[in-house]
mmCIF file with all atom_site columns, C-alpha atoms in Angstrom:
data_model
loop_
_atom_site.group_PDB
_atom_site.id
_atom_site.type_symbol
_atom_site.label_atom_id
_atom_site.label_alt_id
_atom_site.label_comp_id
_atom_site.label_asym_id
_atom_site.label_entity_id
_atom_site.label_seq_id
_atom_site.pdbx_PDB_ins_code
_atom_site.Cartn_x
_atom_site.Cartn_y
_atom_site.Cartn_z
_atom_site.occupancy
_atom_site.B_iso_or_equiv
_atom_site.pdbx_formal_charge
_atom_site.auth_seq_id
_atom_site.auth_comp_id
_atom_site.auth_asym_id
_atom_site.auth_atom_id
_atom_site.pdbx_PDB_model_num
ATOM 1   C CA . ALA A 1 1   ? 12.934  11.642  -18.541 1.00 0.00 ? 1   ALA A CA 1
ATOM 2   C CA . GLN A 1 2   ? 14.132  10.066  -15.355 1.00 0.00 ? 2   GLN A CA 1
ATOM 3   C CA . SER A 1 3   ? 16.317  6.977   -15.342 1.00 0.00 ? 3   SER A CA 1
ATOM 4   C CA . VAL A 1 4   ? 18.996  5.211   -13.352 1.00 0.00 ? 4   VAL A CA 1
ATOM 5   C CA . THR A 1 5   ? 22.219  3.542   -14.435 1.00 0.00 ? 5   THR A CA 1
ATOM 6   C CA . GLN A 1 6   ? 24.027  1.010   -12.325 1.00 0.00 ? 6   GLN A CA 1
ATOM 7   C CA . LEU A 1 7   ? 27.709  0.689   -13.149 1.00 0.00 ? 7   LEU A CA 1
ATOM 8   C CA . GLY A 1 8   ? 28.835  -2.909  -13.117 1.00 0.00 ? 8   GLY A CA 1
ATOM 9   C CA . SER A 1 9   ? 26.482  -5.820  -13.551 1.00 0.00 ? 9   SER A CA 1
ATOM 10  C CA . HIS A 1 10  ? 28.583  -7.904  -11.205 1.00 0.00 ? 10  HIS A CA 1
ATOM 11  C CA . VAL A 1 11  ? 30.691  -6.957  -8.181  1.00 0.00 ? 11  VAL A CA 1
ATOM 12  C CA . SER A 1 12  ? 32.760  -9.411  -6.171  1.00 0.00 ? 12  SER A CA 1
ATOM 13  C CA . VAL A 1 13  ? 34.241  -8.646  -2.756  1.00 0.00 ? 13  VAL A CA 1
ATOM 14  C CA . SER A 1 14  ? 35.855  -10.634 0.019   1.00 0.00 ? 14  SER A CA 1
ATOM 15  C CA . GLU A 1 15  ? 34.085  -11.141 3.301   1.00 0.00 ? 15  GLU A CA 1
ATOM 16  C CA . GLY A 1 16  ? 34.866  -8.181  5.552   1.00 0.00 ? 16  GLY A CA 1
ATOM 17  C CA . ALA A 1 17  ? 35.725  -5.871  2.667   1.00 0.00 ? 17  ALA A CA 1
ATOM 18  C CA . LEU A 1 18  ? 33.978  -2.640  1.743   1.00 0.00 ? 18  LEU A CA 1
ATOM 19  C CA . VAL A 1 19  ? 30.941  -2.948  -0.505  1.00 0.00 ? 19  VAL A CA 1
ATOM 20  C CA . LEU A 1 20  ? 30.392  -0.175  -3.058  1.00 0.00 ? 20  LEU A CA 1
ATOM 21  C CA . LEU A 1 21  ? 27.581  -0.445  -5.597  1.00 0.00 ? 21  LEU A CA 1
ATOM 22  C CA . ARG A 1 22  ? 27.265  2.475   -7.988  1.00 0.00 ? 22  ARG A CA 1
ATOM 23  C CA . CYS A 1 23  ? 24.107  4.182   -9.157  1.00 0.00 ? 23  CYS A CA 1
ATOM 24  C CA . ASN A 1 24  ? 23.764  7.353   -11.207 1.00 0.00 ? 24  ASN A CA 1
ATOM 25  C CA . TYR A 1 25  ? 20.464  8.988   -11.999 1.00 0.00 ? 25  TYR A CA 1
ATOM 26  C CA . SER A 1 26  ? 19.200  11.447  -14.523 1.00 0.00 ? 26  SER A CA 1
ATOM 27  C CA . SER A 1 27  ? 16.304  13.624  -13.521 1.00 0.00 ? 27  SER A CA 1
ATOM 28  C CA . SER A 1 28  ? 15.048  17.069  -14.380 1.00 0.00 ? 28  SER A CA 1
ATOM 29  C CA . VAL A 1 29  ? 13.515  17.470  -10.930 1.00 0.00 ? 29  VAL A CA 1
ATOM 30  C CA . PRO A 1 30  ? 14.701  16.409  -7.461  1.00 0.00 ? 30  PRO A CA 1
ATOM 31  C CA . PRO A 1 31  ? 14.372  12.642  -7.526  1.00 0.00 ? 31  PRO A CA 1
ATOM 32  C CA . TYR A 1 32  ? 13.179  10.104  -5.050  1.00 0.00 ? 32  TYR A CA 1
ATOM 33  C CA . LEU A 1 33  ? 15.696  7.261   -5.038  1.00 0.00 ? 33  LEU A CA 1
ATOM 34  C CA . PHE A 1 34  ? 15.603  3.748   -3.669  1.00 0.00 ? 34  PHE A CA 1
ATOM 35  C CA . TRP A 1 35  ? 17.829  0.726   -3.243  1.00 0.00 ? 35  TRP A CA 1
ATOM 36  C CA . TYR A 1 36  ? 16.202  -2.678  -3.241  1.00 0.00 ? 36  TYR A CA 1
ATOM 37  C CA . VAL A 1 37  ? 17.788  -6.096  -2.666  1.00 0.00 ? 37  VAL A CA 1
ATOM 38  C CA . GLN A 1 38  ? 16.649  -9.361  -4.211  1.00 0.00 ? 38  GLN A CA 1
ATOM 39  C CA . TYR A 1 39  ? 17.781  -12.635 -2.680  1.00 0.00 ? 39  TYR A CA 1
ATOM 40  C CA . PRO A 1 40  ? 17.614  -15.770 -4.852  1.00 0.00 ? 40  PRO A CA 1
ATOM 41  C CA . ASN A 1 41  ? 14.070  -16.881 -5.637  1.00 0.00 ? 41  ASN A CA 1
ATOM 42  C CA . GLN A 1 42  ? 12.559  -14.046 -3.643  1.00 0.00 ? 42  GLN A CA 1
ATOM 43  C CA . GLY A 1 43  ? 10.917  -10.725 -4.282  1.00 0.00 ? 43  GLY A CA 1
ATOM 44  C CA . LEU A 1 44  ? 12.523  -7.341  -3.749  1.00 0.00 ? 44  LEU A CA 1
ATOM 45  C CA . GLN A 1 45  ? 13.053  -5.864  -0.320  1.00 0.00 ? 45  GLN A CA 1
ATOM 46  C CA . LEU A 1 46  ? 13.622  -2.185  0.374   1.00 0.00 ? 46  LEU A CA 1
ATOM 47  C CA . LEU A 1 47  ? 17.077  -1.380  1.738   1.00 0.00 ? 47  LEU A CA 1
ATOM 48  C CA . LEU A 1 48  ? 16.738  2.388   1.963   1.00 0.00 ? 48  LEU A CA 1
ATOM 49  C CA . LYS A 1 49  ? 15.207  5.433   0.303   1.00 0.00 ? 49  LYS A CA 1
ATOM 50  C CA . TYR A 1 50  ? 16.064  9.084   -0.322  1.00 0.00 ? 50  TYR A CA 1
ATOM 51  C CA . THR A 1 51  ? 13.194  11.561  -0.381  1.00 0.00 ? 51  THR A CA 1
ATOM 52  C CA . SER A 1 52  ? 15.003  14.923  -0.174  1.00 0.00 ? 52  SER A CA 1
ATOM 53  C CA . ALA A 1 53  ? 15.677  14.895  3.547   1.00 0.00 ? 53  ALA A CA 1
ATOM 54  C CA . ALA A 1 54  ? 19.171  13.987  4.798   1.00 0.00 ? 54  ALA A CA 1
ATOM 55  C CA . THR A 1 55  ? 21.642  13.268  2.010   1.00 0.00 ? 55  THR A CA 1
ATOM 56  C CA . LEU A 1 56  ? 23.176  10.346  3.897   1.00 0.00 ? 56  LEU A CA 1
ATOM 57  C CA . VAL A 1 57  ? 20.568  7.652   4.239   1.00 0.00 ? 57  VAL A CA 1
ATOM 58  C CA . LYS A 1 58  ? 20.955  4.656   6.508   1.00 0.00 ? 58  LYS A CA 1
ATOM 59  C CA . GLY A 1 59  ? 19.173  1.445   5.668   1.00 0.00 ? 59  GLY A CA 1
ATOM 60  C CA . ILE A 1 60  ? 18.794  -2.070  6.911   1.00 0.00 ? 60  ILE A CA 1
ATOM 61  C CA . ASN A 1 61  ? 21.565  -4.639  7.323   1.00 0.00 ? 61  ASN A CA 1
ATOM 62  C CA . GLY A 1 62  ? 24.259  -1.980  7.759   1.00 0.00 ? 62  GLY A CA 1
ATOM 63  C CA . PHE A 1 63  ? 23.860  -0.440  4.300   1.00 0.00 ? 63  PHE A CA 1
ATOM 64  C CA . GLU A 1 64  ? 23.848  3.265   3.629   1.00 0.00 ? 64  GLU A CA 1
ATOM 65  C CA . ALA A 1 65  ? 23.773  5.517   0.579   1.00 0.00 ? 65  ALA A CA 1
ATOM 66  C CA . GLU A 1 66  ? 24.718  9.112   -0.030  1.00 0.00 ? 66  GLU A CA 1
ATOM 67  C CA . PHE A 1 67  ? 22.813  11.388  -2.375  1.00 0.00 ? 67  PHE A CA 1
ATOM 68  C CA . LYS A 1 68  ? 25.226  13.652  -4.255  1.00 0.00 ? 68  LYS A CA 1
ATOM 69  C CA . LYS A 1 69  ? 23.433  16.119  -6.452  1.00 0.00 ? 69  LYS A CA 1
ATOM 70  C CA . SER A 1 70  ? 26.635  17.461  -8.025  1.00 0.00 ? 70  SER A CA 1
ATOM 71  C CA . GLU A 1 71  ? 27.549  13.968  -9.192  1.00 0.00 ? 71  GLU A CA 1
ATOM 72  C CA . THR A 1 72  ? 23.958  12.798  -9.789  1.00 0.00 ? 72  THR A CA 1
ATOM 73  C CA . SER A 1 73  ? 24.861  9.715   -7.791  1.00 0.00 ? 73  SER A CA 1
ATOM 74  C CA . PHE A 1 74  ? 23.324  7.564   -5.091  1.00 0.00 ? 74  PHE A CA 1
ATOM 75  C CA . HIS A 1 75  ? 25.940  4.900   -4.403  1.00 0.00 ? 75  HIS A CA 1
ATOM 76  C CA . LEU A 1 76  ? 25.283  2.122   -1.914  1.00 0.00 ? 76  LEU A CA 1
ATOM 77  C CA . THR A 1 77  ? 27.954  1.188   0.622   1.00 0.00 ? 77  THR A CA 1
ATOM 78  C CA . LYS A 1 78  ? 28.551  -1.167  3.500   1.00 0.00 ? 78  LYS A CA 1
ATOM 79  C CA . PRO A 1 79  ? 31.781  -1.098  5.505   1.00 0.00 ? 79  PRO A CA 1
ATOM 80  C CA . SER A 1 80  ? 32.155  -4.845  5.916   1.00 0.00 ? 80  SER A CA 1
ATOM 81  C CA . ALA A 1 81  ? 30.605  -7.461  3.643   1.00 0.00 ? 81  ALA A CA 1
ATOM 82  C CA . HIS A 1 82  ? 28.981  -10.606 5.016   1.00 0.00 ? 82  HIS A CA 1
ATOM 83  C CA . MET A 1 83  ? 28.366  -13.815 3.120   1.00 0.00 ? 83  MET A CA 1
ATOM 84  C CA . SER A 1 84  ? 24.641  -13.196 3.594   1.00 0.00 ? 84  SER A CA 1
ATOM 85  C CA . ASP A 1 85  ? 24.892  -9.972  1.541   1.00 0.00 ? 85  ASP A CA 1
ATOM 86  C CA . ALA A 1 86  ? 25.273  -11.957 -1.673  1.00 0.00 ? 86  ALA A CA 1
ATOM 87  C CA . ALA A 1 87  ? 22.250  -10.954 -3.760  1.00 0.00 ? 87  ALA A CA 1
ATOM 88  C CA . GLU A 1 88  ? 21.061  -8.777  -6.629  1.00 0.00 ? 88  GLU A CA 1
ATOM 89  C CA . TYR A 1 89  ? 20.828  -5.074  -5.852  1.00 0.00 ? 89  TYR A CA 1
ATOM 90  C CA . PHE A 1 90  ? 18.623  -2.620  -7.712  1.00 0.00 ? 90  PHE A CA 1
ATOM 91  C CA . CYS A 1 91  ? 18.698  1.150   -7.707  1.00 0.00 ? 91  CYS A CA 1
ATOM 92  C CA . ALA A 1 92  ? 15.396  2.790   -8.625  1.00 0.00 ? 92  ALA A CA 1
ATOM 93  C CA . VAL A 1 93  ? 13.933  6.236   -9.169  1.00 0.00 ? 93  VAL A CA 1
ATOM 94  C CA . ILE A 1 94  ? 10.321  7.304   -8.921  1.00 0.00 ? 94  ILE A CA 1
ATOM 95  C CA . LEU A 1 95  ? 8.603   9.097   -11.720 1.00 0.00 ? 95  LEU A CA 1
ATOM 96  C CA . ASN A 1 96  ? 6.290   11.885  -10.626 1.00 0.00 ? 96  ASN A CA 1
ATOM 97  C CA . GLN A 1 97  ? 3.373   10.173  -12.252 1.00 0.00 ? 97  GLN A CA 1
ATOM 98  C CA . GLY A 1 98  ? 1.421   7.758   -10.180 1.00 0.00 ? 98  GLY A CA 1
ATOM 99  C CA . GLY A 1 99  ? 4.357   6.187   -8.423  1.00 0.00 ? 99  GLY A CA 1
ATOM 100 C CA . LYS A 1 100 ? 6.068   4.556   -11.373 1.00 0.00 ? 100 LYS A CA 1
ATOM 101 C CA . LEU A 1 101 ? 9.341   3.017   -10.194 1.00 0.00 ? 101 LEU A CA 1
ATOM 102 C CA . ILE A 1 102 ? 12.086  2.899   -12.815 1.00 0.00 ? 102 ILE A CA 1
ATOM 103 C CA . PHE A 1 103 ? 14.718  0.299   -12.004 1.00 0.00 ? 103 PHE A CA 1
ATOM 104 C CA . GLY A 1 104 ? 18.371  0.135   -12.953 1.00 0.00 ? 104 GLY A CA 1
ATOM 105 C CA . GLN A 1 105 ? 19.786  -2.950  -14.579 1.00 0.00 ? 105 GLN A CA 1
ATOM 106 C CA . GLY A 1 106 ? 20.786  -4.515  -11.275 1.00 0.00 ? 106 GLY A CA 1
ATOM 107 C CA . THR A 1 107 ? 24.168  -5.429  -9.793  1.00 0.00 ? 107 THR A CA 1
ATOM 108 C CA . GLU A 1 108 ? 24.901  -8.918  -8.598  1.00 0.00 ? 108 GLU A CA 1
ATOM 109 C CA . LEU A 1 109 ? 27.032  -8.904  -5.468  1.00 0.00 ? 109 LEU A CA 1
ATOM 110 C CA . SER A 1 110 ? 29.174  -11.949 -4.737  1.00 0.00 ? 110 SER A CA 1
ATOM 111 C CA . VAL A 1 111 ? 30.982  -12.334 -1.410  1.00 0.00 ? 111 VAL A CA 1
ATOM 112 C CA . LYS A 1 112 ? 34.021  -14.599 -1.231  1.00 0.00 ? 112 LYS A CA 1
ATOM 113 C CA . PRO A 1 113 ? 35.062  -16.286 2.015   1.00 0.00 ? 113 PRO A CA 1
ATOM 114 C CA . ASP B 2 1   ? 1.939   -13.847 7.932   1.00 0.00 ? 1   ASP B CA 1
ATOM 115 C CA . THR B 2 2   ? 2.939   -13.302 4.321   1.00 0.00 ? 2   THR B CA 1
ATOM 116 C CA . ALA B 2 3   ? 2.395   -9.652  3.440   1.00 0.00 ? 3   ALA B CA 1
ATOM 117 C CA . VAL B 2 4   ? 2.120   -10.002 -0.359  1.00 0.00 ? 4   VAL B CA 1
ATOM 118 C CA . SER B 2 5   ? 1.351   -13.488 -1.601  1.00 0.00 ? 5   SER B CA 1
ATOM 119 C CA . GLN B 2 6   ? 1.215   -14.682 -5.175  1.00 0.00 ? 6   GLN B CA 1
ATOM 120 C CA . THR B 2 7   ? -0.128  -17.934 -6.537  1.00 0.00 ? 7   THR B CA 1
ATOM 121 C CA . PRO B 2 8   ? 1.052   -20.018 -8.159  1.00 0.00 ? 8   PRO B CA 1
ATOM 122 C CA . LYS B 2 9   ? 4.772   -19.808 -7.466  1.00 0.00 ? 9   LYS B CA 1
ATOM 123 C CA . TYR B 2 10  ? 5.587   -21.747 -10.620 1.00 0.00 ? 10  TYR B CA 1
ATOM 124 C CA . LEU B 2 11  ? 3.535   -21.957 -13.797 1.00 0.00 ? 11  LEU B CA 1
ATOM 125 C CA . VAL B 2 12  ? 4.531   -24.127 -16.738 1.00 0.00 ? 12  VAL B CA 1
ATOM 126 C CA . THR B 2 13  ? 2.195   -24.138 -19.699 1.00 0.00 ? 13  THR B CA 1
ATOM 127 C CA . GLN B 2 14  ? 2.051   -24.354 -23.455 1.00 0.00 ? 14  GLN B CA 1
ATOM 128 C CA . MET B 2 15  ? 1.967   -21.612 -26.009 1.00 0.00 ? 15  MET B CA 1
ATOM 129 C CA . GLY B 2 16  ? -1.538  -20.425 -26.800 1.00 0.00 ? 16  GLY B CA 1
ATOM 130 C CA . ASN B 2 17  ? -3.003  -21.222 -23.397 1.00 0.00 ? 17  ASN B CA 1
ATOM 131 C CA . ASP B 2 18  ? -4.718  -18.719 -21.077 1.00 0.00 ? 18  ASP B CA 1
ATOM 132 C CA . LYS B 2 19  ? -3.534  -18.454 -17.484 1.00 0.00 ? 19  LYS B CA 1
ATOM 133 C CA . SER B 2 20  ? -4.078  -16.314 -14.405 1.00 0.00 ? 20  SER B CA 1
ATOM 134 C CA . ILE B 2 21  ? -1.825  -15.265 -11.551 1.00 0.00 ? 21  ILE B CA 1
ATOM 135 C CA . LYS B 2 22  ? -3.371  -14.179 -8.277  1.00 0.00 ? 22  LYS B CA 1
ATOM 136 C CA . CYS B 2 23  ? -2.047  -11.645 -5.808  1.00 0.00 ? 23  CYS B CA 1
ATOM 137 C CA . GLU B 2 24  ? -3.244  -10.734 -2.360  1.00 0.00 ? 24  GLU B CA 1
ATOM 138 C CA . GLN B 2 25  ? -1.856  -8.318  0.208   1.00 0.00 ? 25  GLN B CA 1
ATOM 139 C CA . ASN B 2 26  ? -2.757  -8.133  3.890   1.00 0.00 ? 26  ASN B CA 1
ATOM 140 C CA . LEU B 2 27  ? -0.963  -4.854  4.606   1.00 0.00 ? 27  LEU B CA 1
ATOM 141 C CA . GLY B 2 28  ? -4.012  -2.653  4.181   1.00 0.00 ? 28  GLY B CA 1
ATOM 142 C CA . HIS B 2 29  ? -2.364  -0.842  1.262   1.00 0.00 ? 29  HIS B CA 1
ATOM 143 C CA . ASP B 2 30  ? -4.432  0.973   -1.333  1.00 0.00 ? 30  ASP B CA 1
ATOM 144 C CA . THR B 2 31  ? -2.101  0.569   -4.314  1.00 0.00 ? 31  THR B CA 1
ATOM 145 C CA . MET B 2 32  ? -0.974  -2.611  -6.046  1.00 0.00 ? 32  MET B CA 1
ATOM 146 C CA . TYR B 2 33  ? 1.384   -3.266  -8.938  1.00 0.00 ? 33  TYR B CA 1
ATOM 147 C CA . TRP B 2 34  ? 2.480   -5.904  -11.429 1.00 0.00 ? 34  TRP B CA 1
ATOM 148 C CA . TYR B 2 35  ? 6.086   -6.075  -12.610 1.00 0.00 ? 35  TYR B CA 1
ATOM 149 C CA . LYS B 2 36  ? 7.800   -8.316  -15.157 1.00 0.00 ? 36  LYS B CA 1
ATOM 150 C CA . GLN B 2 37  ? 11.393  -9.468  -14.642 1.00 0.00 ? 37  GLN B CA 1
ATOM 151 C CA . ASP B 2 38  ? 13.044  -10.930 -17.713 1.00 0.00 ? 38  ASP B CA 1
ATOM 152 C CA . SER B 2 39  ? 15.845  -13.470 -17.968 1.00 0.00 ? 39  SER B CA 1
ATOM 153 C CA . LYS B 2 40  ? 18.456  -10.704 -17.571 1.00 0.00 ? 40  LYS B CA 1
ATOM 154 C CA . LYS B 2 41  ? 16.746  -9.663  -14.320 1.00 0.00 ? 41  LYS B CA 1
ATOM 155 C CA . PHE B 2 42  ? 15.515  -6.394  -15.800 1.00 0.00 ? 42  PHE B CA 1
ATOM 156 C CA . LEU B 2 43  ? 12.406  -5.216  -13.946 1.00 0.00 ? 43  LEU B CA 1
ATOM 157 C CA . LYS B 2 44  ? 9.671   -3.249  -15.622 1.00 0.00 ? 44  LYS B CA 1
ATOM 158 C CA . ILE B 2 45  ? 6.322   -2.100  -14.326 1.00 0.00 ? 45  ILE B CA 1
ATOM 159 C CA . MET B 2 46  ? 3.272   -3.332  -16.184 1.00 0.00 ? 46  MET B CA 1
ATOM 160 C CA . PHE B 2 47  ? 0.260   -2.016  -14.266 1.00 0.00 ? 47  PHE B CA 1
ATOM 161 C CA . SER B 2 48  ? -0.752  -0.353  -11.054 1.00 0.00 ? 48  SER B CA 1
ATOM 162 C CA . TYR B 2 49  ? -4.106  0.083   -9.363  1.00 0.00 ? 49  TYR B CA 1
ATOM 163 C CA . ASN B 2 50  ? -5.027  2.592   -6.672  1.00 0.00 ? 50  ASN B CA 1
ATOM 164 C CA . ASN B 2 51  ? -8.261  1.867   -4.822  1.00 0.00 ? 51  ASN B CA 1
ATOM 165 C CA . LYS B 2 52  ? -9.278  -0.513  -7.592  1.00 0.00 ? 52  LYS B CA 1
ATOM 166 C CA . GLU B 2 53  ? -8.685  2.132   -10.267 1.00 0.00 ? 53  GLU B CA 1
ATOM 167 C CA . LEU B 2 54  ? -6.100  1.615   -12.997 1.00 0.00 ? 54  LEU B CA 1
ATOM 168 C CA . ILE B 2 55  ? -3.471  4.360   -12.782 1.00 0.00 ? 55  ILE B CA 1
ATOM 169 C CA . ILE B 2 56  ? -0.471  2.948   -14.649 1.00 0.00 ? 56  ILE B CA 1
ATOM 170 C CA . ASN B 2 57  ? -0.815  0.967   -17.837 1.00 0.00 ? 57  ASN B CA 1
ATOM 171 C CA . GLU B 2 58  ? 2.469   0.546   -19.637 1.00 0.00 ? 58  GLU B CA 1
ATOM 172 C CA . THR B 2 59  ? 2.798   -0.533  -23.239 1.00 0.00 ? 59  THR B CA 1
ATOM 173 C CA . VAL B 2 60  ? 1.787   -4.076  -22.481 1.00 0.00 ? 60  VAL B CA 1
ATOM 174 C CA . PRO B 2 61  ? 0.055   -6.274  -25.085 1.00 0.00 ? 61  PRO B CA 1
ATOM 175 C CA . ASN B 2 62  ? -3.683  -6.349  -24.557 1.00 0.00 ? 62  ASN B CA 1
ATOM 176 C CA . ARG B 2 63  ? -3.392  -10.092 -24.002 1.00 0.00 ? 63  ARG B CA 1
ATOM 177 C CA . PHE B 2 64  ? -2.517  -9.036  -20.455 1.00 0.00 ? 64  PHE B CA 1
ATOM 178 C CA . SER B 2 65  ? -5.514  -7.932  -18.412 1.00 0.00 ? 65  SER B CA 1
ATOM 179 C CA . PRO B 2 66  ? -5.290  -7.004  -14.742 1.00 0.00 ? 66  PRO B CA 1
ATOM 180 C CA . LYS B 2 67  ? -8.332  -7.239  -12.519 1.00 0.00 ? 67  LYS B CA 1
ATOM 181 C CA . SER B 2 68  ? -8.751  -5.767  -9.077  1.00 0.00 ? 68  SER B CA 1
ATOM 182 C CA . PRO B 2 69  ? -11.890 -7.054  -7.322  1.00 0.00 ? 69  PRO B CA 1
ATOM 183 C CA . ASP B 2 70  ? -10.958 -5.118  -4.162  1.00 0.00 ? 70  ASP B CA 1
ATOM 184 C CA . LYS B 2 71  ? -8.043  -3.170  -2.712  1.00 0.00 ? 71  LYS B CA 1
ATOM 185 C CA . ALA B 2 72  ? -6.405  -6.293  -1.334  1.00 0.00 ? 72  ALA B CA 1
ATOM 186 C CA . HIS B 2 73  ? -6.329  -8.231  -4.598  1.00 0.00 ? 73  HIS B CA 1
ATOM 187 C CA . LEU B 2 74  ? -4.832  -7.668  -8.029  1.00 0.00 ? 74  LEU B CA 1
ATOM 188 C CA . ASN B 2 75  ? -4.926  -10.581 -10.432 1.00 0.00 ? 75  ASN B CA 1
ATOM 189 C CA . LEU B 2 76  ? -3.246  -10.863 -13.807 1.00 0.00 ? 76  LEU B CA 1
ATOM 190 C CA . HIS B 2 77  ? -4.840  -12.767 -16.645 1.00 0.00 ? 77  HIS B CA 1
ATOM 191 C CA . ILE B 2 78  ? -2.865  -13.593 -19.742 1.00 0.00 ? 78  ILE B CA 1
ATOM 192 C CA . ASN B 2 79  ? -4.484  -14.791 -22.971 1.00 0.00 ? 79  ASN B CA 1
ATOM 193 C CA . SER B 2 80  ? -2.838  -16.677 -25.823 1.00 0.00 ? 80  SER B CA 1
ATOM 194 C CA . LEU B 2 81  ? 0.501   -17.101 -24.093 1.00 0.00 ? 81  LEU B CA 1
ATOM 195 C CA . GLU B 2 82  ? 3.629   -16.622 -26.213 1.00 0.00 ? 82  GLU B CA 1
ATOM 196 C CA . LEU B 2 83  ? 7.211   -17.762 -25.737 1.00 0.00 ? 83  LEU B CA 1
ATOM 197 C CA . GLY B 2 84  ? 8.262   -14.202 -24.935 1.00 0.00 ? 84  GLY B CA 1
ATOM 198 C CA . ASP B 2 85  ? 5.938   -14.148 -21.942 1.00 0.00 ? 85  ASP B CA 1
ATOM 199 C CA . SER B 2 86  ? 8.321   -16.442 -20.075 1.00 0.00 ? 86  SER B CA 1
ATOM 200 C CA . ALA B 2 87  ? 9.526   -14.390 -17.116 1.00 0.00 ? 87  ALA B CA 1
ATOM 201 C CA . VAL B 2 88  ? 9.091   -13.864 -13.414 1.00 0.00 ? 88  VAL B CA 1
ATOM 202 C CA . TYR B 2 89  ? 6.057   -11.757 -12.570 1.00 0.00 ? 89  TYR B CA 1
ATOM 203 C CA . PHE B 2 90  ? 6.058   -9.822  -9.316  1.00 0.00 ? 90  PHE B CA 1
ATOM 204 C CA . CYS B 2 91  ? 3.142   -8.324  -7.498  1.00 0.00 ? 91  CYS B CA 1
ATOM 205 C CA . ALA B 2 92  ? 3.762   -5.418  -5.115  1.00 0.00 ? 92  ALA B CA 1
ATOM 206 C CA . SER B 2 93  ? 1.754   -3.079  -2.925  1.00 0.00 ? 93  SER B CA 1
ATOM 207 C CA . SER B 2 94  ? 2.227   0.278   -1.241  1.00 0.00 ? 94  SER B CA 1
ATOM 208 C CA . GLN B 2 95  ? 0.255   2.859   0.665   1.00 0.00 ? 95  GLN B CA 1
ATOM 209 C CA . GLY B 2 96  ? -0.517  5.818   -1.552  1.00 0.00 ? 96  GLY B CA 1
ATOM 210 C CA . GLY B 2 97  ? -0.309  5.966   -5.302  1.00 0.00 ? 97  GLY B CA 1
ATOM 211 C CA . GLN B 2 98  ? 2.446   8.581   -5.458  1.00 0.00 ? 98  GLN B CA 1
ATOM 212 C CA . GLY B 2 99  ? 5.190   6.044   -4.913  1.00 0.00 ? 99  GLY B CA 1
ATOM 213 C CA . LEU B 2 100 ? 6.813   7.798   -1.964  1.00 0.00 ? 100 LEU B CA 1
ATOM 214 C CA . GLN B 2 101 ? 6.081   4.914   0.357   1.00 0.00 ? 101 GLN B CA 1
ATOM 215 C CA . PRO B 2 102 ? 8.111   1.751   -0.194  1.00 0.00 ? 102 PRO B CA 1
ATOM 216 C CA . GLN B 2 103 ? 6.639   -1.006  -2.281  1.00 0.00 ? 103 GLN B CA 1
ATOM 217 C CA . HIS B 2 104 ? 6.360   -4.468  -0.753  1.00 0.00 ? 104 HIS B CA 1
ATOM 218 C CA . PHE B 2 105 ? 6.945   -7.321  -3.175  1.00 0.00 ? 105 PHE B CA 1
ATOM 219 C CA . GLY B 2 106 ? 5.688   -10.868 -3.365  1.00 0.00 ? 106 GLY B CA 1
ATOM 220 C CA . ASP B 2 107 ? 8.088   -13.723 -4.073  1.00 0.00 ? 107 ASP B CA 1
ATOM 221 C CA . GLY B 2 108 ? 7.208   -13.878 -7.735  1.00 0.00 ? 108 GLY B CA 1
ATOM 222 C CA . THR B 2 109 ? 5.533   -16.278 -10.142 1.00 0.00 ? 109 THR B CA 1
ATOM 223 C CA . ARG B 2 110 ? 7.897   -18.027 -12.507 1.00 0.00 ? 110 ARG B CA 1
ATOM 224 C CA . LEU B 2 111 ? 6.094   -18.481 -15.813 1.00 0.00 ? 111 LEU B CA 1
ATOM 225 C CA . SER B 2 112 ? 7.592   -20.849 -18.363 1.00 0.00 ? 112 SER B CA 1
ATOM 226 C CA . ILE B 2 113 ? 6.066   -21.255 -21.794 1.00 0.00 ? 113 ILE B CA 1
ATOM 227 C CA . LEU B 2 114 ? 6.822   -24.486 -23.624 1.00 0.00 ? 114 LEU B CA 1
#
């Protein structure tokens, strides 16, 4: 079965610091992986996706993620945090059955001035 | 120009009532979804429809019944509401039922059962 695990339910960084949100997946076949962001009282918005092309994926708002098969990881990074990055971030994997997205538990990112 | 719109945004009702949540997308997508987000922000898919045909039906109580009158609409009707139904319900849409294209989400309907 495919699933994702996000390490750390809450991450706090200072403005301008590196953002690193961790996601590990388990999959018996090459996965399709996604990062979504949820701002307060809003729906989810796609940040980036990995679909077996380049292992380093660039997304919106300066975020990127690297697919590492050997580590079964798809961590999300951003070199310099902005106050506006404060939100809930979800890693997700697709099941090869009718597009079923399986979400991780979410990581809340706080950005301190 | 809202891409995926849900109504109502907030829904407060009493246990035992029947309620509906409506969802419409103007993106021309052929697949629509319903998700439930609980108080711990855990997201789980409930249903998906592709071209008005049910393709994903998770282990959801049969009090929940989705209805898709056309490709642009997917409504969710809930009978005999229970306290545990309190959650945020998200509608989403995508092009293609395989899930390779990104899903676009509405802003959610916050359901509170008294």
